[in-house]
Amino acid sequence: MLKIEFDQKTHQKISEEQFREALHIYYEELYPFNTIFKWLSYGDPLYMLKREISFTTLKDSYIRYKSFQNEEELGQYILKRDPAKINIGAIYHVPPRDYAVTSHCRPIEKEFVFDIDINDYNEIRTCCKETDICCKCWKFLCLACKILERILIEDFGFKHLLWVFSGRRGIHCWVCDKVARQLSKEERCNILAYINLIQGNTNIHRKVHLPAKPLHSSVQRALDIIEKNFIDFIIIEQDILNDSKNGLQKFLKLLWDCFPNEFEQVMSKYKTSVDKWNAFVTHLTLLQKSHRLPNKLKYLKEEIMLHFTYPRLDMAVTQTLDHLLKAPFCIHAKTGKSSKSSTSTRSTNRFIIWNYAYYC
Amino acid sequence: MDCSLGLPPKTCPHCSKSFSSVKVKYRHIKRVHQVAVEGARRSLMLCPLCADGSVKTYEILRKHIKKNHQVLGEKELTQRFNEIQLSEFEELALERLQLFRILEHATQKGLRIYSEEWKECVFTELTRNQLRRYYRLAKSTDLENPVDVDLQARRADHISHFILRLAYCRTESLRKWFLARELEWFKLRFQQQSSKSIESFLKLNSLTYTSISAEEKAKFYSDLSDSTANAYVIDQLNFYKVRFTEVPSLIKSRRVFVHKGYAYIPNFELVTCILGIFRSTLNEALVYANRRLPLMDDDRINFLITNLHNIYTGKDYSQNFNSGKVGLTSLDMYARDHFPLCMKYVYGILKSTHHLKHDCRLQLGLFLKGIGLTYEDSMTFWKNEFTKKIDSGKFDKEYAYNIKHMYGLVGQRTSYSAYSCIRIISCNVGVGDHHGCPYKHWDSVVLRSKLNELGMTTEAVQDIVDAASKGHYQIACCKYFEYVHGQQNKVAINHPNQYFEESLECSKESKNQKSEDTSKTVKKQKADTTLQISDIDWNEEM
């Protein structure tokens, strides 16, 4: 299907000129303008006219506040410029291309979007670093998607969800229901606060804190999903308690407020991650039974499980209406160091991996 | 009027003489300065329902309301809204502002909002400031059968609400502040109402809620009992099913069960529902008023309306009075001695990793701007740091715009103000971020070890950590200040830039004290100047 499939390994270095050429062919032959346009206009051509489309050029500058009346117009514009990236913005109350200069346009609608990036998992994953991603850590994203999907569908009753692999290291979710598109900034923030459990910056070790009352049904159901995978995925595959990677010390930091020394004694007796985890669980129940566990740490085990698996969302993308997000099927032009620009069409390749991974 | 709340005294703009009331002020201006305050006696007309300023006379107002709103009967209208004198206009606005300051202060004192102590604090403050009308409103428990005094109070309440709408619709942050206070005021009054009064209120506003059926309740029984906050025996409770968008605050704090887009709320949370409606209506009205505001160009009130907001914020550190006071070379020294912990930490991170994320950059960048780093210096500073890791081309491309933006040179061209403590405390901090308030966003172990690193005594560290873990973040910050400078701090810290200025002040004072021994004359002069500076600093500017 793909004429211009650059494999990462064989085509490490191609010139900018070549890339542009390839990009042009891609837009000409493959890019599904029709589908994208149809999707973004929701059966109302006027809707699209008020929608901001912006572009990132190959030279990394931004062209903002464009809007298009029909599919041909959009296609022609793109084929003329060959932008590196197409970004989708909000619906304004007037066509942004005419009014952006006067700064009188206000965003009124936008899909409700979520972005999960793998580098937010850096402190917990053991297989890759920085922006790298492999099949193992891809599972973090899969699990996050499952949890997020359940909340969006079951709790909030949204029906039209579009999941897109972002091209390098993350997943976008576009919630396209009419109700979702019309949510105001505050409402978005509120829903986000409902969903989000991961809180704290680099100076907070355990990022989940649950109140000492019955678990909310949404948290409980997330835990139901997590419990099925936790041992296999986090303990065995990620091997978070492995001594060679200083895993136990890292883990004990999460328990800073709950007898870390005692747990160290108990857990360091064992070799494998599974045994250590089991020792942790047994000792925790022991503490609970002997009433030595403070009430606010009632859900310590759950908090730790959520710490490792709950979706780590990029808040800024979801909160504001006018945040731009990359359109599906864009090529991710990953520029490594400035001298050797390596490029790839990993977008499509990865999409397949993602499909596979997500449904498996 | 009480200056401790930061309201301006009723002073004459020409000679700064102050008066007992606004009315007297106008008389003084006319007599002494021979300046006729134009239209001081002419009445003002605003549509009370949409703040439409195009209305000029009572006649037009009546027509306007008839045509656009069709809500109020004419008789009711005449009773409620009469012509207002300019002096009354100003007085009403200031009174409501005072009320809002009282509400805000009560919360800032660390009292739990809507708790008994909080209410008590609000009531005593209202009496102390002689806001009799608001006191009466806050205490009234029945909405029916009002006597004349009640009607008077309601009139003041209504008119001042609409005046403040005009003043606070201008920017998003103003709208947010105003909305929050209005909601507090509404909820306070709503909670005082008797159940009969609430019933008639609901009826009056045609709000009807029906509870869910017994089958539905049985179906979600365990979910309801787990997910509903503060409800232990749910059998006795009635549940109402409303769209999740109607109860934003319950959703936000995960206090109700949500299913398929509906929130299941218990009867004691109905007030949230009504608050939600009030919030969205008011928010819409504010946005609308903002759009219509340019139409209402009236010299008599323009000054008041545009400056009213300065009265509450205190210094906002967007206008740079200190510009150029701080040079690049002394920045390290300042960071060591005078930065509050939040900034000191971020500054340290920047120095060691040569990179900061966007929000973090804003927190530090605007603070530096506030203490008087010029744009040019700022650019050099960031560039020097960042280019230790990336090349300058990449910096120019990705970060330079951001710095220009901070100084209002590109984009919307608003000069952004430095973040206040409240802003920093309430900000979202995500994974990998460094910004935020150390006393709130750090684990107490981390806080403890960082404070130890800074060489504080064990006793001091314990004191600070204790305050922080109790949730008194600003008090913890004050304590930190006290331990660093070894003296009692006069004011509470509520802005990082304020911390910085206080800190500079302290070091100046201690220098003065050293020179005391050497010469007495110098001492007297300097003591005078320091006194003046501290006088101007906080009370005047607010």
PDB file of C-alpha atoms in Angstrom, chain A residues 59-60 103 106 119-121 123 153-158 179 183 185-187 189-191 193-207 209-210 213-221 253 256-257 312 315 319 338, chain B residues 172 176 223 225-230 243-246 248-262 279 283 287 291 345 357 391 397-398 412 428-436 440-446 450:
ATOM      1  CA  LYS A  59      11.309  25.061   8.213  1.00  0.00           C
ATOM      2  CA  ASP A  60       9.499  24.776  11.518  1.00  0.00           C
ATOM      3  CA  SER A 103      -8.299  39.412  17.329  1.00  0.00           C
ATOM      4  CA  ARG A 106     -13.406  33.580  20.135  1.00  0.00           C
ATOM      5  CA  ASN A 119       7.719  10.350  28.409  1.00  0.00           C
ATOM      6  CA  ASP A 120       5.425  11.056  31.325  1.00  0.00           C
ATOM      7  CA  TYR A 121       6.046   7.441  32.259  1.00  0.00           C
ATOM      8  CA  GLU A 123      10.074   7.677  36.113  1.00  0.00           C
ATOM      9  CA  ILE A 153     -18.076   5.794  27.557  1.00  0.00           C
ATOM     10  CA  GLU A 154     -19.571   4.442  30.754  1.00  0.00           C
ATOM     11  CA  ASP A 155     -19.437   7.448  33.043  1.00  0.00           C
ATOM     12  CA  PHE A 156     -19.942  10.320  30.689  1.00  0.00           C
ATOM     13  CA  GLY A 157     -21.897   8.528  28.012  1.00  0.00           C
ATOM     14  CA  PHE A 158     -19.805   9.664  25.054  1.00  0.00           C
ATOM     15  CA  VAL A 179     -22.070  17.449  23.795  1.00  0.00           C
ATOM     16  CA  LEU A 183     -18.059  21.815  26.486  1.00  0.00           C
ATOM     17  CA  LYS A 185     -13.229  25.485  29.233  1.00  0.00           C
ATOM     18  CA  GLU A 186     -14.409  25.127  32.834  1.00  0.00           C
ATOM     19  CA  GLU A 187     -16.405  22.024  32.071  1.00  0.00           C
ATOM     20  CA  CYS A 189     -11.288  21.254  33.467  1.00  0.00           C
ATOM     21  CA  ASN A 190     -13.905  19.685  35.716  1.00  0.00           C
ATOM     22  CA  ILE A 191     -14.089  16.475  33.744  1.00  0.00           C
ATOM     23  CA  ALA A 193     -10.190  16.743  37.404  1.00  0.00           C
ATOM     24  CA  TYR A 194     -12.691  13.898  37.694  1.00  0.00           C
ATOM     25  CA  ILE A 195     -10.588  11.655  35.502  1.00  0.00           C
ATOM     26  CA  ASN A 196      -7.144  12.602  36.698  1.00  0.00           C
ATOM     27  CA  LEU A 197      -5.663  10.868  39.710  1.00  0.00           C
ATOM     28  CA  ILE A 198      -1.991  11.472  39.060  1.00  0.00           C
ATOM     29  CA  GLN A 199      -0.954  14.599  40.893  1.00  0.00           C
ATOM     30  CA  GLY A 200       2.294  16.147  41.868  1.00  0.00           C
ATOM     31  CA  ASN A 201       5.573  17.305  40.451  1.00  0.00           C
ATOM     32  CA  THR A 202       9.033  15.800  40.686  1.00  0.00           C
ATOM     33  CA  ASN A 203       9.096  16.355  44.426  1.00  0.00           C
ATOM     34  CA  ILE A 204       6.124  14.167  45.203  1.00  0.00           C
ATOM     35  CA  HIS A 205       7.048  10.521  45.111  1.00  0.00           C
ATOM     36  CA  ARG A 206       3.719   8.730  45.254  1.00  0.00           C
ATOM     37  CA  LYS A 207       1.528  10.566  42.810  1.00  0.00           C
ATOM     38  CA  HIS A 209      -3.546   9.889  47.069  1.00  0.00           C
ATOM     39  CA  LEU A 210      -6.970   8.431  47.733  1.00  0.00           C
ATOM     40  CA  LYS A 213     -13.581   6.731  52.471  1.00  0.00           C
ATOM     41  CA  PRO A 214     -15.187   4.142  50.182  1.00  0.00           C
ATOM     42  CA  LEU A 215     -13.578   4.162  46.746  1.00  0.00           C
ATOM     43  CA  HIS A 216     -15.458   6.059  44.086  1.00  0.00           C
ATOM     44  CA  SER A 217     -16.948   3.737  41.496  1.00  0.00           C
ATOM     45  CA  SER A 218     -14.818   5.226  38.716  1.00  0.00           C
ATOM     46  CA  VAL A 219     -11.622   4.511  40.660  1.00  0.00           C
ATOM     47  CA  GLN A 220     -12.878   1.066  41.612  1.00  0.00           C
ATOM     48  CA  ARG A 221     -13.536   0.161  37.995  1.00  0.00           C
ATOM     49  CA  LYS A 253      10.654   6.028  48.216  1.00  0.00           C
ATOM     50  CA  TRP A 256       8.200   7.346  52.519  1.00  0.00           C
ATOM     51  CA  ASP A 257       5.320   7.947  54.909  1.00  0.00           C
ATOM     52  CA  ARG A 312      -0.865  10.253  32.832  1.00  0.00           C
ATOM     53  CA  MET A 315      -3.482  18.525  30.923  1.00  0.00           C
ATOM     54  CA  GLN A 319      -8.162  22.123  29.124  1.00  0.00           C
ATOM     55  CA  SER A 338      20.337  19.481  13.207  1.00  0.00           C
TER      56      SER A 338
ATOM     57  CA  GLU B 172     -10.974  36.580  32.231  1.00  0.00           C
ATOM     58  CA  LYS B 176     -13.232  34.570  37.563  1.00  0.00           C
ATOM     59  CA  ASP B 223     -22.250   2.442  43.376  1.00  0.00           C
ATOM     60  CA  SER B 225     -23.285   4.221  48.482  1.00  0.00           C
ATOM     61  CA  ASP B 226     -19.594   4.106  47.530  1.00  0.00           C
ATOM     62  CA  SER B 227     -19.487   7.185  45.363  1.00  0.00           C
ATOM     63  CA  THR B 228     -21.689   9.652  47.190  1.00  0.00           C
ATOM     64  CA  ALA B 229     -19.630  11.732  49.557  1.00  0.00           C
ATOM     65  CA  ASN B 230     -20.872  12.375  53.096  1.00  0.00           C
ATOM     66  CA  ARG B 243     -26.810  16.137  33.435  1.00  0.00           C
ATOM     67  CA  PHE B 244     -23.202  16.055  34.598  1.00  0.00           C
ATOM     68  CA  THR B 245     -22.645  19.553  33.248  1.00  0.00           C
ATOM     69  CA  GLU B 246     -25.075  20.922  35.817  1.00  0.00           C
ATOM     70  CA  PRO B 248     -19.456  20.830  37.869  1.00  0.00           C
ATOM     71  CA  SER B 249     -18.078  21.107  41.380  1.00  0.00           C
ATOM     72  CA  LEU B 250     -19.384  17.680  42.409  1.00  0.00           C
ATOM     73  CA  ILE B 251     -17.880  16.117  39.313  1.00  0.00           C
ATOM     74  CA  LYS B 252     -14.600  17.879  39.856  1.00  0.00           C
ATOM     75  CA  SER B 253     -14.106  16.538  43.347  1.00  0.00           C
ATOM     76  CA  ARG B 254     -15.509  13.103  42.473  1.00  0.00           C
ATOM     77  CA  ARG B 255     -18.261  13.342  45.046  1.00  0.00           C
ATOM     78  CA  VAL B 256     -21.168  11.797  43.171  1.00  0.00           C
ATOM     79  CA  PHE B 257     -21.833   8.736  41.091  1.00  0.00           C
ATOM     80  CA  VAL B 258     -21.756   9.425  37.350  1.00  0.00           C
ATOM     81  CA  HIS B 259     -23.227   7.114  34.766  1.00  0.00           C
ATOM     82  CA  LYS B 260     -23.865   7.566  31.051  1.00  0.00           C
ATOM     83  CA  GLY B 261     -23.577  11.318  31.268  1.00  0.00           C
ATOM     84  CA  TYR B 262     -25.847  11.730  34.278  1.00  0.00           C
ATOM     85  CA  ARG B 279     -22.692  30.354  37.705  1.00  0.00           C
ATOM     86  CA  ASN B 283     -20.736  33.821  33.350  1.00  0.00           C
ATOM     87  CA  VAL B 287     -19.100  37.692  28.604  1.00  0.00           C
ATOM     88  CA  ARG B 291     -18.780  42.674  24.450  1.00  0.00           C
ATOM     89  CA  TYR B 345      14.241  26.066  43.848  1.00  0.00           C
ATOM     90  CA  LYS B 357       9.201  23.443  31.055  1.00  0.00           C
ATOM     91  CA  ASP B 391      22.296  25.642  20.212  1.00  0.00           C
ATOM     92  CA  LYS B 397      13.186  29.327  17.213  1.00  0.00           C
ATOM     93  CA  GLU B 398      11.498  27.706  20.172  1.00  0.00           C
ATOM     94  CA  GLN B 412      -1.878  39.658  22.314  1.00  0.00           C
ATOM     95  CA  ASN B 428      -1.792  22.100  38.404  1.00  0.00           C
ATOM     96  CA  VAL B 429       1.543  20.427  38.613  1.00  0.00           C
ATOM     97  CA  GLY B 430       2.125  17.439  36.449  1.00  0.00           C
ATOM     98  CA  VAL B 431       4.679  14.707  36.143  1.00  0.00           C
ATOM     99  CA  GLY B 432       8.143  16.101  35.495  1.00  0.00           C
ATOM    100  CA  ASP B 433       7.246  19.651  36.518  1.00  0.00           C
ATOM    101  CA  HIS B 434       9.205  21.679  39.020  1.00  0.00           C
ATOM    102  CA  HIS B 435       7.004  24.696  39.621  1.00  0.00           C
ATOM    103  CA  GLY B 436       4.305  25.146  42.242  1.00  0.00           C
ATOM    104  CA  LYS B 440       1.930  22.398  49.044  1.00  0.00           C
ATOM    105  CA  HIS B 441       3.386  20.443  46.172  1.00  0.00           C
ATOM    106  CA  TRP B 442       6.273  18.712  47.894  1.00  0.00           C
ATOM    107  CA  ASP B 443       6.205  15.652  50.120  1.00  0.00           C
ATOM    108  CA  SER B 444       7.156  16.618  53.639  1.00  0.00           C
ATOM    109  CA  VAL B 445      10.298  14.455  53.485  1.00  0.00           C
ATOM    110  CA  VAL B 446      11.485  16.338  50.443  1.00  0.00           C
ATOM    111  CA  LYS B 450      15.643  20.683  51.149  1.00  0.00           C
TER     112      LYS B 450
END
